[in-house]
CSV table of C-alpha atoms in Angstrom, one decimal:
chain,number,residue,atom,x,y,z
V,273,MET,CA,39.9,124.9,94.1
V,274,ALA,CA,41.5,128.2,94.9
V,275,GLY,CA,42.5,127.1,98.3
V,276,GLY,CA,44.0,124.0,96.8
V,277,LYS,CA,46.1,126.0,94.3
V,278,ILE,CA,47.3,128.3,97.0
V,279,GLU,CA,48.5,125.3,99.2
V,280,LYS,CA,50.2,123.8,96.3
V,281,LYS,CA,52.2,126.9,95.6
V,282,ARG,CA,53.2,127.2,99.2
V,283,HIS,CA,54.4,123.6,99.1
V,284,GLN,CA,56.6,124.3,96.0
V,285,GLN,CA,58.1,127.4,97.5
V,286,ALA,CA,59.2,125.7,100.8
V,287,PRO,CA,62.6,124.5,99.6
V,288,GLN,CA,63.6,128.0,98.7
V,289,GLN,CA,63.7,128.9,102.3
V,290,GLN,CA,66.9,127.0,102.6
V,291,ARG,CA,68.5,129.8,100.5
V,292,TRP,CA,70.8,132.4,102.0
V,293,GLY,CA,69.7,136.1,101.8
V,294,GLY,CA,71.4,136.5,98.5
V,295,GLY,CA,69.6,133.6,97.0
V,296,VAL,CA,72.4,131.0,97.1
V,297,PRO,CA,71.1,127.5,98.0
V,298,PHE,CA,73.3,125.3,100.2
V,299,GLU,CA,74.5,122.0,99.0
V,300,LYS,CA,75.0,119.4,101.8
V,301,SER,CA,76.8,117.2,99.3
V,302,LYS,CA,79.6,119.7,99.1
V,303,GLY,CA,79.7,120.0,102.9
V,304,GLN,CA,78.2,123.5,102.9
V,305,HIS,CA,77.1,124.2,106.4
V,306,ILE,CA,77.3,127.9,107.2
V,307,LEU,CA,77.9,129.2,110.7
V,308,LYS,CA,74.9,131.3,111.7
V,309,ASN,CA,75.6,132.0,115.4
V,310,PRO,CA,77.4,135.4,115.6
V,311,MET,CA,78.6,134.7,119.1
V,312,LEU,CA,80.3,131.5,118.0
V,313,VAL,CA,82.0,133.3,115.2
V,314,GLU,CA,83.2,135.9,117.6
V,315,THR,CA,84.6,133.2,119.9
V,316,ILE,CA,86.4,131.4,117.2
V,317,VAL,CA,88.1,134.6,116.1
V,318,GLN,CA,89.1,135.5,119.7
V,319,LYS,CA,90.6,132.0,120.3
V,320,SER,CA,92.6,132.2,117.1
V,321,GLY,CA,94.8,134.9,118.6
V,322,ILE,CA,95.1,136.9,115.4
V,323,LYS,CA,97.4,140.0,115.4
V,324,PRO,CA,96.9,143.2,113.3
V,325,THR,CA,99.9,142.1,111.2
V,326,ASP,CA,98.7,138.6,110.4
V,327,VAL,CA,97.7,137.2,107.0
V,328,VAL,CA,94.9,134.8,107.6
V,329,LEU,CA,94.0,132.0,105.3
V,330,GLU,CA,90.3,131.0,105.4
V,331,ILE,CA,89.2,127.8,103.8
V,332,GLY,CA,85.5,127.5,102.7
V,333,PRO,CA,84.3,131.0,103.6
V,334,GLY,CA,80.8,130.4,102.2
V,335,THR,CA,78.8,133.6,102.5
V,336,GLY,CA,81.4,135.4,104.6
V,337,ASN,CA,80.1,135.4,108.1
V,338,LEU,CA,83.5,134.3,109.5
V,339,THR,CA,85.3,136.4,106.9
V,340,LYS,CA,83.9,139.6,108.0
V,341,LYS,CA,85.1,139.1,111.6
V,342,LEU,CA,88.5,138.0,110.4
V,343,LEU,CA,88.9,141.1,108.3
V,344,GLU,CA,88.1,143.3,111.3
V,345,VAL,CA,91.2,142.0,113.2
V,346,ALA,CA,93.7,140.9,110.6
V,347,LYS,CA,96.0,142.6,108.2
V,348,SER,CA,94.4,140.7,105.3
V,349,VAL,CA,92.4,137.6,104.5
V,350,VAL,CA,93.0,135.1,101.7
V,351,ALA,CA,89.9,133.0,101.2
V,352,VAL,CA,89.8,129.7,99.1
V,353,GLU,CA,86.4,128.7,98.0
V,354,LEU,CA,85.5,125.9,95.5
V,355,ASP,CA,81.9,126.9,94.7
V,356,PRO,CA,81.8,129.8,92.1
V,357,ARG,CA,78.3,130.8,93.5
V,358,MET,CA,79.8,131.4,96.9
V,359,VAL,CA,82.7,133.3,95.4
V,360,LEU,CA,80.3,135.6,93.7
V,361,GLU,CA,78.3,136.1,96.8
V,362,LEU,CA,81.4,136.8,98.9
V,363,ASN,CA,82.7,139.4,96.4
V,364,ARG,CA,79.2,141.1,96.3
V,365,ARG,CA,79.1,141.2,100.1
V,366,PHE,CA,82.4,143.1,100.5
V,367,GLN,CA,82.4,145.1,97.3
V,368,GLY,CA,82.6,148.8,98.1
V,369,THR,CA,83.4,148.2,101.9
V,370,PRO,CA,86.5,149.3,103.6
V,371,HIS,CA,87.5,145.6,103.8
V,372,SER,CA,87.4,144.9,100.1
V,373,SER,CA,91.1,145.9,99.5
V,374,ARG,CA,92.2,143.5,102.2
V,375,LEU,CA,90.3,140.5,100.9
V,376,LYS,CA,91.6,138.1,98.2
V,377,VAL,CA,89.3,135.3,97.0
V,378,ILE,CA,90.8,132.3,95.2
V,379,GLN,CA,88.4,130.0,93.5
V,380,GLY,CA,89.6,126.5,93.5
V,381,ASP,CA,90.0,123.2,95.3
V,382,VAL,CA,92.2,123.8,98.4
V,383,LEU,CA,93.6,120.3,98.1
V,384,LYS,CA,94.9,121.0,94.6
V,385,CYS,CA,95.9,124.6,94.5
V,386,GLU,CA,99.1,126.1,95.8
V,387,LEU,CA,98.6,127.8,99.1
V,388,PRO,CA,99.9,131.4,99.5
V,389,TYR,CA,101.9,132.7,102.5
V,390,PHE,CA,99.8,132.9,105.7
V,391,ASP,CA,100.4,133.3,109.4
V,392,ILE,CA,97.2,131.7,110.7
V,393,CYS,CA,94.5,129.5,109.2
V,394,VAL,CA,90.9,129.7,110.3
V,395,ALA,CA,88.4,127.5,108.7
V,396,ASN,CA,85.0,125.8,108.8
V,397,ILE,CA,85.8,123.0,106.3
V,398,PRO,CA,83.8,120.4,104.5
V,399,TYR,CA,84.3,117.4,106.7
V,400,GLN,CA,85.1,115.0,103.9
V,401,ILE,CA,88.5,116.7,103.3
V,402,SER,CA,89.6,116.8,107.0
V,403,SER,CA,92.5,114.3,106.9
V,404,PRO,CA,94.1,115.4,103.6
V,405,LEU,CA,93.7,119.1,104.4
V,406,THR,CA,95.2,118.7,107.8
V,407,PHE,CA,98.4,117.1,106.5
V,408,LYS,CA,98.5,119.5,103.5
V,409,LEU,CA,98.7,122.4,106.0
V,410,LEU,CA,101.3,120.6,108.1
V,411,ALA,CA,103.4,120.2,104.9
V,412,HIS,CA,103.1,123.9,104.0
V,413,HIS,CA,106.3,126.0,103.8
V,414,PRO,CA,107.1,128.5,105.2
V,415,ALA,CA,105.6,127.4,108.5
V,416,PHE,CA,102.5,129.1,109.9
V,417,ARG,CA,101.8,129.9,113.5
V,418,CYS,CA,98.7,127.9,114.0
V,419,ALA,CA,95.5,126.7,112.4
V,420,VAL,CA,92.1,126.9,114.2
V,421,ILE,CA,89.7,124.5,112.3
V,422,MET,CA,86.1,123.3,112.7
V,423,PHE,CA,86.1,119.4,112.3
V,424,GLN,CA,83.5,116.8,112.8
V,425,ARG,CA,83.5,116.1,116.5
V,426,GLU,CA,84.8,112.4,116.4
V,427,PHE,CA,87.5,113.3,113.9
V,428,ALA,CA,88.6,116.2,116.3
V,429,MET,CA,88.6,113.9,119.3
V,430,ARG,CA,90.8,111.5,117.4
V,431,LEU,CA,93.3,114.3,116.7
V,432,VAL,CA,93.6,115.1,120.3
V,433,ALA,CA,93.4,111.6,121.8
V,434,ASN,CA,96.1,110.4,124.2
V,435,PRO,CA,97.7,106.9,124.5
V,436,GLY,CA,95.1,104.6,126.3
V,437,ASP,CA,92.1,106.6,125.0
V,438,ASN,CA,89.6,104.6,123.0
V,439,LEU,CA,89.9,106.9,120.0
V,440,TYR,CA,93.7,106.9,120.0
V,441,CYS,CA,94.8,105.8,116.5
V,442,ARG,CA,97.2,106.4,113.7
V,443,LEU,CA,95.6,109.7,113.0
V,444,SER,CA,96.4,110.8,116.6
V,445,VAL,CA,100.0,109.7,116.4
V,446,ASN,CA,100.8,111.1,113.0
V,447,THR,CA,99.2,114.4,113.7
V,448,GLN,CA,100.8,114.8,117.1
V,449,LEU,CA,104.2,113.9,115.7
V,450,LEU,CA,104.1,117.0,113.5
V,451,ALA,CA,102.1,119.4,115.7
V,452,ARG,CA,100.7,120.3,119.1
V,453,VAL,CA,97.0,119.8,119.0
V,454,SER,CA,94.4,121.1,121.5
V,455,HIS,CA,90.6,121.0,121.7
V,456,LEU,CA,89.1,124.5,122.0
V,457,LEU,CA,85.3,124.1,122.0
V,458,LYS,CA,82.4,121.8,121.2
V,459,VAL,CA,79.9,123.2,118.6
V,460,GLY,CA,76.3,121.9,118.4
V,461,ARG,CA,74.8,121.1,115.0
V,462,ASN,CA,72.1,123.8,115.5
V,463,ASN,CA,74.7,126.5,115.1
V,464,PHE,CA,74.8,125.8,111.3
V,465,ARG,CA,72.5,126.4,108.4
V,466,PRO,CA,71.6,123.8,107.2
V,467,PRO,CA,72.4,121.8,110.4
V,468,PRO,CA,74.7,118.8,109.8
V,469,LYS,CA,73.9,115.3,111.2
V,470,VAL,CA,76.6,115.4,113.8
V,471,ASP,CA,78.2,117.8,116.3
V,472,SER,CA,81.5,119.5,115.6
V,473,SER,CA,84.6,120.8,117.5
V,474,VAL,CA,87.1,123.5,117.0
V,475,VAL,CA,90.8,122.4,117.3
V,476,ARG,CA,93.9,124.4,117.4
V,477,ILE,CA,96.9,123.0,115.6
V,478,GLU,CA,100.4,124.4,116.1
V,479,PRO,CA,103.1,122.9,113.8
V,480,ARG,CA,106.3,121.7,115.6
V,481,ARG,CA,109.5,123.4,114.3
V,482,PRO,CA,111.8,121.9,113.6
V,483,LEU,CA,110.2,118.6,112.5
V,484,PRO,CA,111.4,115.4,114.1
V,485,PRO,CA,114.5,114.0,112.1
V,486,VAL,CA,112.6,111.0,110.9
V,487,SER,CA,111.7,109.5,107.5
V,488,PHE,CA,108.0,109.9,107.3
V,489,LYS,CA,107.7,106.9,104.9
V,490,GLU,CA,109.5,104.8,107.4
V,491,TRP,CA,107.3,106.2,110.3
V,492,ASP,CA,104.1,105.5,108.3
V,493,GLY,CA,105.1,102.0,107.5
V,494,LEU,CA,105.7,101.2,111.2
V,495,MET,CA,102.4,102.9,112.2
V,496,ARG,CA,100.4,100.9,109.7
V,497,LEU,CA,101.8,97.6,111.3
V,498,CYS,CA,101.4,98.6,114.8
V,499,PHE,CA,97.9,100.1,114.6
V,500,ASN,CA,96.5,97.4,112.3
V,501,ARG,CA,95.7,95.6,115.6
V,502,LYS,CA,96.4,98.3,118.2
V,503,ASN,CA,95.4,96.3,121.2
V,504,LYS,CA,97.7,93.4,120.4
V,505,THR,CA,101.1,93.2,121.8
V,506,LEU,CA,103.9,94.2,119.5
V,507,GLY,CA,105.5,90.8,120.0
V,508,SER,CA,102.4,89.1,118.6
V,509,ILE,CA,102.3,91.5,115.7
V,510,PHE,CA,105.9,91.1,114.7
V,511,ARG,CA,105.7,87.2,114.9
V,512,GLN,CA,103.2,87.1,112.1
V,513,LYS,CA,104.5,85.5,108.9
V,514,SER,CA,103.2,88.3,106.7
V,515,VAL,CA,104.9,90.9,108.7
V,516,LEU,CA,108.2,89.0,108.9
V,517,SER,CA,108.1,88.3,105.2
V,518,LEU,CA,107.6,92.0,104.4
V,519,LEU,CA,110.4,93.2,106.7
V,520,GLU,CA,112.8,90.5,105.5
V,521,LYS,CA,112.2,91.4,101.8
V,522,ASN,CA,113.0,95.0,102.6
V,523,TYR,CA,116.1,93.9,104.6
V,524,LYS,CA,117.5,91.8,101.8
V,525,THR,CA,116.8,94.5,99.1
V,526,LEU,CA,118.8,97.1,101.1
V,527,GLN,CA,121.5,94.5,101.7
V,528,ALA,CA,121.7,93.8,98.0
V,529,LEU,CA,121.9,97.5,97.2
V,530,GLN,CA,124.6,97.9,99.8
V,531,LEU,CA,123.0,101.0,101.2
V,532,THR,CA,124.5,102.3,104.4
V,533,ARG,CA,122.3,103.6,107.1
V,534,LYS,CA,123.8,107.1,106.4
V,535,GLU,CA,123.0,107.0,102.8
V,536,GLN,CA,119.4,105.8,103.5
V,537,MET,CA,118.8,108.7,105.9
V,538,GLU,CA,120.1,111.1,103.1
V,539,GLU,CA,117.6,109.5,100.7
V,540,ASP,CA,114.8,110.1,103.2
V,541,GLU,CA,115.4,113.8,103.7
V,542,VAL,CA,112.3,115.5,105.1
V,543,SER,CA,110.1,117.0,102.4
V,544,SER,CA,106.4,118.0,101.8
V,545,GLU,CA,106.0,114.7,99.8
V,546,ASP,CA,107.1,112.7,102.9
V,547,VAL,CA,104.6,114.6,105.2
V,548,ALA,CA,101.9,114.0,102.6
V,549,VAL,CA,102.3,110.2,103.0
V,550,LEU,CA,100.8,110.5,106.5
V,551,ALA,CA,97.5,111.8,105.0
V,552,ASN,CA,96.8,108.5,103.2
V,553,MET,CA,94.8,107.0,106.1
V,554,VAL,CA,91.9,104.6,106.3
V,555,GLU,CA,90.1,105.5,109.5
V,556,ASP,CA,86.7,104.0,110.3
V,557,LEU,CA,85.0,106.9,112.2
V,558,GLY,CA,82.0,104.8,112.9
V,559,MET,CA,83.8,102.0,114.8
V,560,GLY,CA,82.7,101.1,118.2
V,561,ASN,CA,84.9,101.3,121.3
V,562,ASN,CA,85.3,97.6,121.6
V,563,SER,CA,86.0,96.9,117.9
V,564,ASP,CA,89.7,96.4,118.3
V,565,GLU,CA,89.3,94.0,121.2
V,566,LYS,CA,86.8,91.9,119.1
V,567,ASP,CA,89.2,92.0,116.1
V,568,ASP,CA,92.0,90.8,118.3
V,569,GLU,CA,90.0,87.7,119.5
V,570,GLU,CA,89.1,86.8,116.0
V,571,MET,CA,92.6,87.1,114.8
V,572,GLU,CA,94.2,85.1,117.6
V,573,VAL,CA,94.0,81.7,115.9
V,574,GLU,CA,95.1,83.2,112.6
V,575,ASP,CA,98.2,84.7,114.2
V,576,THR,CA,99.0,81.4,115.8
V,577,ASP,CA,98.9,79.7,112.4
V,578,MET,CA,101.1,82.4,110.9
V,579,VAL,CA,103.7,81.9,113.7
V,580,GLY,CA,103.7,78.2,113.1
V,581,GLU,CA,104.7,78.7,109.5
V,582,VAL,CA,107.8,80.6,110.4
V,583,SER,CA,110.8,78.5,111.4
V,584,GLU,CA,111.7,79.0,115.1
V,585,GLY,CA,115.3,79.0,114.1
V,586,SER,CA,114.9,81.9,111.7
V,587,SER,CA,117.8,84.3,112.2
V,588,PHE,CA,115.8,87.2,110.8
V,589,LYS,CA,112.9,86.5,113.2
V,590,ASP,CA,115.4,86.4,116.1
V,591,LYS,CA,116.8,89.8,114.9
V,592,VAL,CA,113.3,91.4,114.9
V,593,LEU,CA,112.3,90.0,118.2
V,594,GLY,CA,115.6,90.9,119.6
V,595,VAL,CA,114.9,94.6,118.7
V,596,LEU,CA,111.6,94.4,120.6
V,597,ARG,CA,113.3,92.8,123.7
V,598,GLN,CA,116.1,95.4,123.5
V,599,GLY,CA,113.6,98.3,124.0
V,600,ASP,CA,111.3,96.3,126.3
V,601,PHE,CA,108.5,96.6,123.6
V,602,ALA,CA,107.5,92.9,123.1
V,603,GLU,CA,104.7,93.0,125.6
V,604,LYS,CA,103.6,96.6,124.9
V,605,ARG,CA,100.6,97.6,122.8
V,606,ALA,CA,100.5,100.5,120.2
V,607,ALA,CA,97.3,101.8,121.9
V,608,LYS,CA,99.4,102.9,124.8
V,609,LEU,CA,102.6,104.1,123.2
V,610,THR,CA,103.6,107.7,122.8
V,611,GLN,CA,105.3,109.4,119.8
V,612,VAL,CA,108.6,109.2,121.8
V,613,ASP,CA,108.1,105.4,122.2
V,614,PHE,CA,107.5,104.9,118.5
V,615,LEU,CA,110.4,107.1,117.6
V,616,CYS,CA,112.7,105.0,119.8
V,617,LEU,CA,111.3,101.7,118.3
V,618,LEU,CA,111.8,103.0,114.7
V,619,SER,CA,115.3,104.0,115.6
V,620,LEU,CA,116.1,100.5,117.1
V,621,PHE,CA,114.8,98.8,114.0
V,622,ASN,CA,116.7,101.1,111.6
V,623,LYS,CA,120.0,100.5,113.5
V,624,GLU,CA,119.6,96.8,112.7
V,625,GLY,CA,119.0,97.6,109.1
V,626,ILE,CA,115.3,96.7,109.4
V,627,HIS,CA,113.1,99.2,107.3
V,628,PHE,CA,109.4,99.7,106.8
V,629,SER,CA,109.3,101.3,103.3
């Protein structure tokens, strides 16, 4: 009987071993996976290139393992943490230390709060906020020097993917339009407590300055059309009745409003709100490498039907296809086009009064 009771107590206490030294339990549902490998923390800080004069923004500091190393090399650290338990733990850890005066902790949702000035962002973030956080940072003013962020590995590889790569997608094009992105290192899941289900990667993001002179609403509209079936030719995509109908509606609306191209560009002045448009993405991170080819085969008959419903003598259809021929884009596929190619294509369409937003 006594042995049975002892065994029962041990079984009940087992889950408490997932707690940090200060007694804070981690919550996987909130994306709380704390870096426990000190060598990895050191490597991330070194690759960040932090100067003694830099203000560093840390997102999701957790219990402060990375925060401690950042404070050793930076002028100051601003840490944004959603979980009040972690905020308390962080303040306790640095209270009374030489670093306490150089650490500011903000409790709140990083996607909703106003970010302060910073030179560099270093973060191990909850993976579910990867896309909106990336574009919130890229919309931040004044511009920062770089961001070094831990992402889920597949998301990271999509960020750095090149034209022709299997993972090349709208996320790749939109991010690389606004920033130079490079892969720094792969991080195994066992470097975290508790370990996540997938591996991670650290990525360096350097905002481009100045930003390209393009309406991001227009850009996003074009990208959505082109990457809806990224392995189909652009000629096939822009022959679809649904696409032609959308573009013709926009064309007639602008004609009716008698907006000149110059006035339209003035309306579409670059702003944080424009950049934020690019964060509204639907990316299936679990898709297989051949999913796009399969979708193309399934859509082939549907596309043919659509083309049949559009009159061959349609002047607007001729205008659209004429733009594609003008830039030699008709037989090209989005999966193999660069940001420069897309900028050129968007410019050609806009010159003809064809808009995507």
